[in-house]
Tab-separated table of C-alpha atoms in Angstrom:
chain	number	residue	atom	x	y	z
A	10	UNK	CA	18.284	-49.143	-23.947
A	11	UNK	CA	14.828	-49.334	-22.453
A	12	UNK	CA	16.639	-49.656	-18.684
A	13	UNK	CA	18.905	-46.838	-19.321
A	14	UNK	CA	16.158	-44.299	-20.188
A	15	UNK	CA	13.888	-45.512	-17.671
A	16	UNK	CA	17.161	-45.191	-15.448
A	17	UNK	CA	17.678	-41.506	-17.100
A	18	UNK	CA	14.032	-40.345	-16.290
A	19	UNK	CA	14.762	-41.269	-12.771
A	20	UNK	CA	17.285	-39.274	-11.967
A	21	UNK	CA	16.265	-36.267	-13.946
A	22	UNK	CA	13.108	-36.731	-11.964
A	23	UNK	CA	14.695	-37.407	-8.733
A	24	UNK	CA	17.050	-33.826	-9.806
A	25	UNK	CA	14.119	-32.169	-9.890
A	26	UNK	CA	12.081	-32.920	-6.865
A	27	UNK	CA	15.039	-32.175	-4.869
A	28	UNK	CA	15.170	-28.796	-6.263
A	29	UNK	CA	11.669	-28.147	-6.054
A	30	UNK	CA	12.307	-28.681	-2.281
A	31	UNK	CA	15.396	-26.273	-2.291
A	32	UNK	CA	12.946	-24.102	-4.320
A	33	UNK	CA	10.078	-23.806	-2.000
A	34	UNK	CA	12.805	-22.789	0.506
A	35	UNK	CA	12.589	-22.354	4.724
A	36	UNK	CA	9.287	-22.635	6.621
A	37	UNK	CA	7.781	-20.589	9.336
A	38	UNK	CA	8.153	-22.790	12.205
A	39	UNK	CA	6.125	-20.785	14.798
A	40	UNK	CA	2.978	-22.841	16.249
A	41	UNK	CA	1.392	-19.354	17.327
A	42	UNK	CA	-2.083	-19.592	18.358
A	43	UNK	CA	-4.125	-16.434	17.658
A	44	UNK	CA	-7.373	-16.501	19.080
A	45	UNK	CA	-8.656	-12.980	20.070
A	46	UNK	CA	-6.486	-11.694	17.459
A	47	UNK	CA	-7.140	-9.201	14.237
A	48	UNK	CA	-5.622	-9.525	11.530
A	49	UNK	CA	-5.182	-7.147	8.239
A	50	UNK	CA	-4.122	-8.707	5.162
A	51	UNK	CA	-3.942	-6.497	2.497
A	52	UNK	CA	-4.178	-7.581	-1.525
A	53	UNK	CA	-5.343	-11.054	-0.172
A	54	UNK	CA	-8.011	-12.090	-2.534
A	55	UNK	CA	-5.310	-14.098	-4.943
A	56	UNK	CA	-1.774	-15.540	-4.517
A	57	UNK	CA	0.517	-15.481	-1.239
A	58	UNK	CA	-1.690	-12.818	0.496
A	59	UNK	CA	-4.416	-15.335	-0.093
A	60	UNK	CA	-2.069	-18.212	1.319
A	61	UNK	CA	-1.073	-15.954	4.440
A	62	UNK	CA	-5.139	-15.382	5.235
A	63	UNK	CA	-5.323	-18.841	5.147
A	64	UNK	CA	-2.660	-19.630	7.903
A	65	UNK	CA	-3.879	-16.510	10.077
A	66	UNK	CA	-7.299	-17.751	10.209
A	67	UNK	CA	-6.099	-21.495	11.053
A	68	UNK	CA	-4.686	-20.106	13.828
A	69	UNK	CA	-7.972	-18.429	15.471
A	70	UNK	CA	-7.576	-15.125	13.972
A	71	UNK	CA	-10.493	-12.757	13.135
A	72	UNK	CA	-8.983	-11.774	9.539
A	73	UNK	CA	-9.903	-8.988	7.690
A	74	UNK	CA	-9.211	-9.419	3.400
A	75	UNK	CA	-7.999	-5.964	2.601
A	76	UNK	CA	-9.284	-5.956	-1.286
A	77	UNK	CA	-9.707	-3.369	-4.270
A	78	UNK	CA	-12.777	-5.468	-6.257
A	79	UNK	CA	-15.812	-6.436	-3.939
A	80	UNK	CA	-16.125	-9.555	-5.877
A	81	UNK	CA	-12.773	-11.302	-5.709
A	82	UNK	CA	-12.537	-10.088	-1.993
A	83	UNK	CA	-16.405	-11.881	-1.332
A	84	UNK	CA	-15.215	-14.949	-3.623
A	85	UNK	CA	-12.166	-15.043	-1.781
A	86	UNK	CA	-13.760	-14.871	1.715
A	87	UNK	CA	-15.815	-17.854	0.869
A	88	UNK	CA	-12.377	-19.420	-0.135
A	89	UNK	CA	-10.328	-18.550	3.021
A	90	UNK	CA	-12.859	-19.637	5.359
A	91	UNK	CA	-13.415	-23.094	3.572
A	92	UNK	CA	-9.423	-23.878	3.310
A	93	UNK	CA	-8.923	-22.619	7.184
A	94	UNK	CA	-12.284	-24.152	8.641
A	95	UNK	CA	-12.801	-20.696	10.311
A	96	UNK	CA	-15.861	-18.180	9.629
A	97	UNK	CA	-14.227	-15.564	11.299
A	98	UNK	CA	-13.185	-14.078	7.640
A	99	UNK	CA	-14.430	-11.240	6.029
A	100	UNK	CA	-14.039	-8.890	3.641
A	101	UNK	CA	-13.466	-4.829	3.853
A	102	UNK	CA	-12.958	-2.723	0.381
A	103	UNK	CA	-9.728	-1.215	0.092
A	104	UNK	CA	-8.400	0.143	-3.394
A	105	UNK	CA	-4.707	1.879	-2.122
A	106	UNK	CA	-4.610	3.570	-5.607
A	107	UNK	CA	-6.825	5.912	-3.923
A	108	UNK	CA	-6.199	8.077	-1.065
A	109	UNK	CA	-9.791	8.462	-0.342
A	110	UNK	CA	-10.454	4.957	0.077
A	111	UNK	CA	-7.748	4.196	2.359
A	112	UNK	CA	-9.196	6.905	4.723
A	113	UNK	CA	-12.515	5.608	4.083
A	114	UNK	CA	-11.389	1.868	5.063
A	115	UNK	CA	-9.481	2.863	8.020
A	116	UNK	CA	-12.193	5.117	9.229
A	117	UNK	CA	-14.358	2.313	8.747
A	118	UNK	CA	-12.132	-0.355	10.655
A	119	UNK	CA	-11.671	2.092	13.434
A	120	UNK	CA	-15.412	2.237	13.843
A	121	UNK	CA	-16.251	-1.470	13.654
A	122	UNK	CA	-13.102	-3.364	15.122
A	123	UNK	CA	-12.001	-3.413	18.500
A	124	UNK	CA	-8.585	-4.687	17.822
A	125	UNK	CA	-5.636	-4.917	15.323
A	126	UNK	CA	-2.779	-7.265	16.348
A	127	UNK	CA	-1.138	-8.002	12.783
A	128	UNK	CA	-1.112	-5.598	9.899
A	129	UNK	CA	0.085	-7.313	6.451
A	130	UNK	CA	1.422	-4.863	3.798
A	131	UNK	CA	0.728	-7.501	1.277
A	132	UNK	CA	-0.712	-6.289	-2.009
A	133	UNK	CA	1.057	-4.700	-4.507
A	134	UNK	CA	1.139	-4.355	-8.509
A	135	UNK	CA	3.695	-4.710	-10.820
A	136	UNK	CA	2.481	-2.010	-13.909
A	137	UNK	CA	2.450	1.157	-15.443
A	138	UNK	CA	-0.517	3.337	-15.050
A	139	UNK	CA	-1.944	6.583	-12.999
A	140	UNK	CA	-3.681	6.334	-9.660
A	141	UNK	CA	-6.803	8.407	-8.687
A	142	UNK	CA	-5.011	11.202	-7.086
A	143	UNK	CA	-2.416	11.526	-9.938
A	144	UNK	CA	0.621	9.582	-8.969
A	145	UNK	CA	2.660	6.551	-10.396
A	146	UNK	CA	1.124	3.283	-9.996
A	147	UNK	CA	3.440	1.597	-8.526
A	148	UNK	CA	4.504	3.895	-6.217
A	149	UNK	CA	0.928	5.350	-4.796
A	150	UNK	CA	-0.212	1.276	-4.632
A	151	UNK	CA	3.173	-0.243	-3.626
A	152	UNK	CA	4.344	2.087	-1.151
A	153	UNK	CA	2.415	5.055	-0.639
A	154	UNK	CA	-0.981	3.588	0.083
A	155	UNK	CA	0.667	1.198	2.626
A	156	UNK	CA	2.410	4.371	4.031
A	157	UNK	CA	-1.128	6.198	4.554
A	158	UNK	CA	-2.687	2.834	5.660
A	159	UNK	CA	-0.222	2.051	8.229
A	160	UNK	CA	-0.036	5.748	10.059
A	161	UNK	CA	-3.855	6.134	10.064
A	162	UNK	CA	-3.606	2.566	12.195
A	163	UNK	CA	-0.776	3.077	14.115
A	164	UNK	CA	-2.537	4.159	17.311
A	165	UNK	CA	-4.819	0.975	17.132
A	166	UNK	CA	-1.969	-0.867	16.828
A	167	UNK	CA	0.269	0.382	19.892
A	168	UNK	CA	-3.057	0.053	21.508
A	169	UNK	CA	-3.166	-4.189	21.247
A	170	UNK	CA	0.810	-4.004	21.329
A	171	UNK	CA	2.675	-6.100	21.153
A	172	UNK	CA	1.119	-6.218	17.778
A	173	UNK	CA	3.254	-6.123	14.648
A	174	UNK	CA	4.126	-4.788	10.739
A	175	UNK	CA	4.859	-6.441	7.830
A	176	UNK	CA	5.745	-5.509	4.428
A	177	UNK	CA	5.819	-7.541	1.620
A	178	UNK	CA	9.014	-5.657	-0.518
A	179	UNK	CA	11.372	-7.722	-2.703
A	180	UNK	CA	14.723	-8.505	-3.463
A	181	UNK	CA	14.386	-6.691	-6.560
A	182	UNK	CA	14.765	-3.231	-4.186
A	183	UNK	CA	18.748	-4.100	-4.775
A	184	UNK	CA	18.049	-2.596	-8.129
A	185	UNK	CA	16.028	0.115	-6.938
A	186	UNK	CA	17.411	4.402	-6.339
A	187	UNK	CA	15.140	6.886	-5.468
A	188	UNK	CA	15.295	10.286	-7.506
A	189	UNK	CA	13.559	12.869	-5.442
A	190	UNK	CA	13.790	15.361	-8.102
A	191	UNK	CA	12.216	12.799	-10.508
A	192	UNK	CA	9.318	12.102	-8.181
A	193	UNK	CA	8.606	15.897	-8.013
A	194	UNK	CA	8.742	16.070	-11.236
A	195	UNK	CA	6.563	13.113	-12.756
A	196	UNK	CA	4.610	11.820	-9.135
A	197	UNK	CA	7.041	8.138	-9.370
A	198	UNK	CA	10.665	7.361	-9.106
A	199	UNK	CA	11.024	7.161	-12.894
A	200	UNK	CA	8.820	7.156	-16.054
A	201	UNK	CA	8.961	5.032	-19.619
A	202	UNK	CA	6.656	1.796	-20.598
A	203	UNK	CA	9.496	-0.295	-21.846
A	204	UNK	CA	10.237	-3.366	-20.230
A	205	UNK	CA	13.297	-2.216	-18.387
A	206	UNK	CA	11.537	0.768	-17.261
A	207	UNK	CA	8.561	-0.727	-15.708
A	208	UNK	CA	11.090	-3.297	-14.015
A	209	UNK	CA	12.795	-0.325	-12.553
A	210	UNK	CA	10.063	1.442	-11.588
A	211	UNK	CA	8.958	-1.290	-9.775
A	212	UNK	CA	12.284	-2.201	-8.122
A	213	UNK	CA	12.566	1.662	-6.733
A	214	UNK	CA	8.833	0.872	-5.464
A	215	UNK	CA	10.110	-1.790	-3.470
A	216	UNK	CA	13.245	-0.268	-2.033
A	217	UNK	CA	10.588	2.461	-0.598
A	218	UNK	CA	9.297	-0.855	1.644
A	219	UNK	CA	12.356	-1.777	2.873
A	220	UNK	CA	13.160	2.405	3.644
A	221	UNK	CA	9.910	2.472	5.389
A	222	UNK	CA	10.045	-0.460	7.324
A	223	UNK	CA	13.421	0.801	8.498
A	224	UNK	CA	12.168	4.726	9.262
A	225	UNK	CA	8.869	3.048	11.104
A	226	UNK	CA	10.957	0.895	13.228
A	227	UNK	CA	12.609	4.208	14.777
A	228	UNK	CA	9.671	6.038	15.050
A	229	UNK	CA	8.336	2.855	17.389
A	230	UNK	CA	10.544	2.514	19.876
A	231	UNK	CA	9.280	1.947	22.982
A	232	UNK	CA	6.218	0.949	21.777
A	233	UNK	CA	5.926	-2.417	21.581
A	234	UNK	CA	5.062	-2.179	17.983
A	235	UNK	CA	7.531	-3.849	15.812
A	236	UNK	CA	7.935	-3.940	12.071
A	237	UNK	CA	9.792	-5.917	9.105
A	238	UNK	CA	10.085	-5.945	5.417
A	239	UNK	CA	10.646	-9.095	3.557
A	240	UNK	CA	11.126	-10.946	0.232
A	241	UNK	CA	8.657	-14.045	-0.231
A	242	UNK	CA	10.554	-15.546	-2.996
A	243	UNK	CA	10.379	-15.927	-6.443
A	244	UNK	CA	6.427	-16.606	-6.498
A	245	UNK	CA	4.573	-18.412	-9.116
A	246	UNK	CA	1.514	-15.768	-8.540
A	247	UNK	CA	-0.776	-13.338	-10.093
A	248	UNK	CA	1.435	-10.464	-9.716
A	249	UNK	CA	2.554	-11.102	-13.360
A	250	UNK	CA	-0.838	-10.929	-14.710
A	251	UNK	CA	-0.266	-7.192	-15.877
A	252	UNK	CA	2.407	-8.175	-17.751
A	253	UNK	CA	2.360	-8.398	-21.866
A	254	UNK	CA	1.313	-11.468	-22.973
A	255	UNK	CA	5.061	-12.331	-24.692
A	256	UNK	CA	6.268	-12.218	-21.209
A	257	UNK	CA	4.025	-14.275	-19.161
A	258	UNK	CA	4.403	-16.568	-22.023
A	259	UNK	CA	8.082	-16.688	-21.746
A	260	UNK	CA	7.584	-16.626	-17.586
A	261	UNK	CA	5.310	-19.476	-17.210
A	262	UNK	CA	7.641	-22.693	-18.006
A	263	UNK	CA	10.255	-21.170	-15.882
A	264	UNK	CA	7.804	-20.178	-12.994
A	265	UNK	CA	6.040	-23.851	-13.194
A	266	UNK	CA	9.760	-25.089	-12.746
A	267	UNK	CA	12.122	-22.692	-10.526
A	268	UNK	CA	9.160	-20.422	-8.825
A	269	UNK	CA	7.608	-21.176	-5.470
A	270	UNK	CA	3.885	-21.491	-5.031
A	271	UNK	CA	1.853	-19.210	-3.515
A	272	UNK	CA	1.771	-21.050	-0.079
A	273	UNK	CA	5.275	-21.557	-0.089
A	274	UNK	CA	5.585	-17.988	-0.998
A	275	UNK	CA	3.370	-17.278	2.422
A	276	UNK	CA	6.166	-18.675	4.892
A	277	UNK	CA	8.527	-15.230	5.392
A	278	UNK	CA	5.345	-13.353	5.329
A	279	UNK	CA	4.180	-15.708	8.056
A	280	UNK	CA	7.707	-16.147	10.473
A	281	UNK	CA	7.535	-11.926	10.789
A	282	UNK	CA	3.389	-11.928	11.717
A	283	UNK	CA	3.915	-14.563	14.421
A	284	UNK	CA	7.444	-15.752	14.992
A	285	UNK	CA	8.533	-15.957	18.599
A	286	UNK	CA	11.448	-13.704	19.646
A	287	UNK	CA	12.006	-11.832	16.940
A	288	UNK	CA	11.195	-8.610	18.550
A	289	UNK	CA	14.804	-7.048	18.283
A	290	UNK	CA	14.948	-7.493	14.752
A	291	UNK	CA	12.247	-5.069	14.117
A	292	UNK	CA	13.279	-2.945	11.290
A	293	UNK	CA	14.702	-5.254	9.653
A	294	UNK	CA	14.589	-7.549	6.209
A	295	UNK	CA	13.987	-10.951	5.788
A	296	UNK	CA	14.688	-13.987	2.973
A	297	UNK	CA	13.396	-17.502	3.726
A	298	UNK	CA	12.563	-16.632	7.300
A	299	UNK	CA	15.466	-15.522	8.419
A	300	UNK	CA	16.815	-11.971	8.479
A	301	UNK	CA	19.240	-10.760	5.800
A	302	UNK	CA	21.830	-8.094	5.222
A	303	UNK	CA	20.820	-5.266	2.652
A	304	UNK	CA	22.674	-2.949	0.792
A	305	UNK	CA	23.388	0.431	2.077
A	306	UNK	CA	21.179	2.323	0.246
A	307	UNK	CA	18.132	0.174	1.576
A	308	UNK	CA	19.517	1.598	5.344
A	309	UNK	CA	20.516	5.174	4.666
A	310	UNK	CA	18.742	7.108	7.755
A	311	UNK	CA	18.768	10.491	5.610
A	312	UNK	CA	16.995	8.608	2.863
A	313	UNK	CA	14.579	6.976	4.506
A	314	UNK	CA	13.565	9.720	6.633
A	315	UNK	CA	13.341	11.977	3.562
A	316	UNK	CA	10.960	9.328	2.047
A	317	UNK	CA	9.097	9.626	5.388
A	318	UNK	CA	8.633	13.182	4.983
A	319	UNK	CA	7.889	13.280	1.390
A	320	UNK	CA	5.390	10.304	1.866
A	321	UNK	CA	3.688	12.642	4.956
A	322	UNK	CA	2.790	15.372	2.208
A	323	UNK	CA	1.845	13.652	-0.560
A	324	UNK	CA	-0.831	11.325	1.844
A	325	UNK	CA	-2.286	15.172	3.546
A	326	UNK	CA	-0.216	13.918	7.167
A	327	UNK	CA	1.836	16.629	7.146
């Protein structure tokens, strides 16, 4: 009897590991070198933006930690540079549920860095609330932020081209729609604190990354800028720390078991920044580093471009 659960636990445990390896899914397999490159990373105090600072900075890049709270970004900096072996970290305050301070960072950047190579879309937030300048949460951090962030850097960018864009969206934008007349009417895509709003809310937040990503990519051409959206994975991260504490209870045992961690989370994230030859792609959206078909809705030109336009007023562009 002894033998045969001894024999039991082996398997299961065997099981297991192999699916923890199917789990953890495809790796970026670029050796890229960056020396005398800059790199953005935005929300990359905690989980996979963390991871991808990491990697950057292992590879010689200056890299710049994009974060809302001085603290975590200075704790994190100390962090980065001790995991990478690099000093060339540091941190810059950026809080994209402000307007303000995404001008203010960029206007800073502009004055103190000579290059940008690599801008990472990374943060994000997964919550109801209000930002400063009276817009959904998850819109103004997840998407509309990023949008401002990305245009005031855009001419940096085309300046050390080939440089690239990447946003961290999800697969969850499959369940996402954007209501037009809704945002007019309540500043976000929807509106409701239950649990299937908020999960809605943030799904239409992410299908505004992928729209982007696909709008930006025609407005480069011929630049030698290129851009991607992507979906890490299902990540064992921080991101759920907003939610109510029934669900993160309920979420941990199956995130310890079927979630990736945060540096496995890193690897899409990391075959857009640096990948080799993936240059005609841009535009595009990738799973487990490799690019994937998306619904129609997530490549509707008229949407997309209407999102463009909308974003333009709301960030003062237009």
């Amino acid at each position: 009897m002894a033998e045969e659960i001894l024999l039991i636990a082996g398997v299961v445990i065997a099981v297991l590991m192999i699916f923890r390896m199917y789990v953890r899914g495809a790796r970026c397999k670029s050796t890229a070198k960056l020396h005398g490159k800059t790199v953005i990373v935005t929300g990359s105090n905690t989980g996979i933006g963390r991871a991808t600072a990491v990697d950057l900075a292992r590879r010689g890049a200056r890299v710049i930690l994009a974060c809302r709270n001085q603290i975590h970004g200075g704790a994190a900096v100390a962090i980065v540079q001790r995991e990478s072996g690099s000093k060339n970290v540091v941190f810059m305050q950026l809080d994209l549920a402000s307007l303000k301070s995404v001008r203010s960072f960029a206007e800073t950047f502009l004055k103190t860095e000579r290059r940008l190579d690599i801008l990472i879309n990374n943060a994000g937030v997964y919550m109801q609330g209000t930002t400063e300048d009276g817009l959904g949460l998850m819109f103004g951090v997840n998407h509309l932020g990023h949008f401002l962030l990305t245009n005031l850097l855009l001419d940096r960018l085309k300046e050390c081209a080939p440089s690239r864009i990447v946003t961290v969206s999800s697969y969850l934008h499959d369940y996402g729609n954007l209501d037009f007349d809704t945002l007019r009417t309540h500043k976000e895509f929807g509106v409701g604190e239950s649990v299937v709003s908020v999960f809605q809310i943030y799904s239409h937040s992410k299908l505004c990354n992928v729209l982007f990503t696909h709008e930006l990519a025609k407005r480069l051409q011929g630049t030698n800028v290129t851009c991607y959206s992507l979906h890490p994975g299902a990540i064992n991260s921080d991101l759920t720390r907003n939610m109510n504490k029934m669900s993160r209870r309920l979420l941990k045992p199956i995130a310890a078991l079927f979630f990736k961690d945060v540096e496995a989370g890193a690897q899409t994230t990391l075959h857009c920044a640096v990948q080799e030859g993936i240059e005609s792609l841009s535009g595009r959206y990738f799973s487990d580093c490799a690019v994937q078909k998306v619904k129609t809705k997530a490549q509707d030109d008229a949407v997309a471009k209407k999102l463009w336009e909308v974003s333009e007023t709301l960030c003062g562009l237009s």
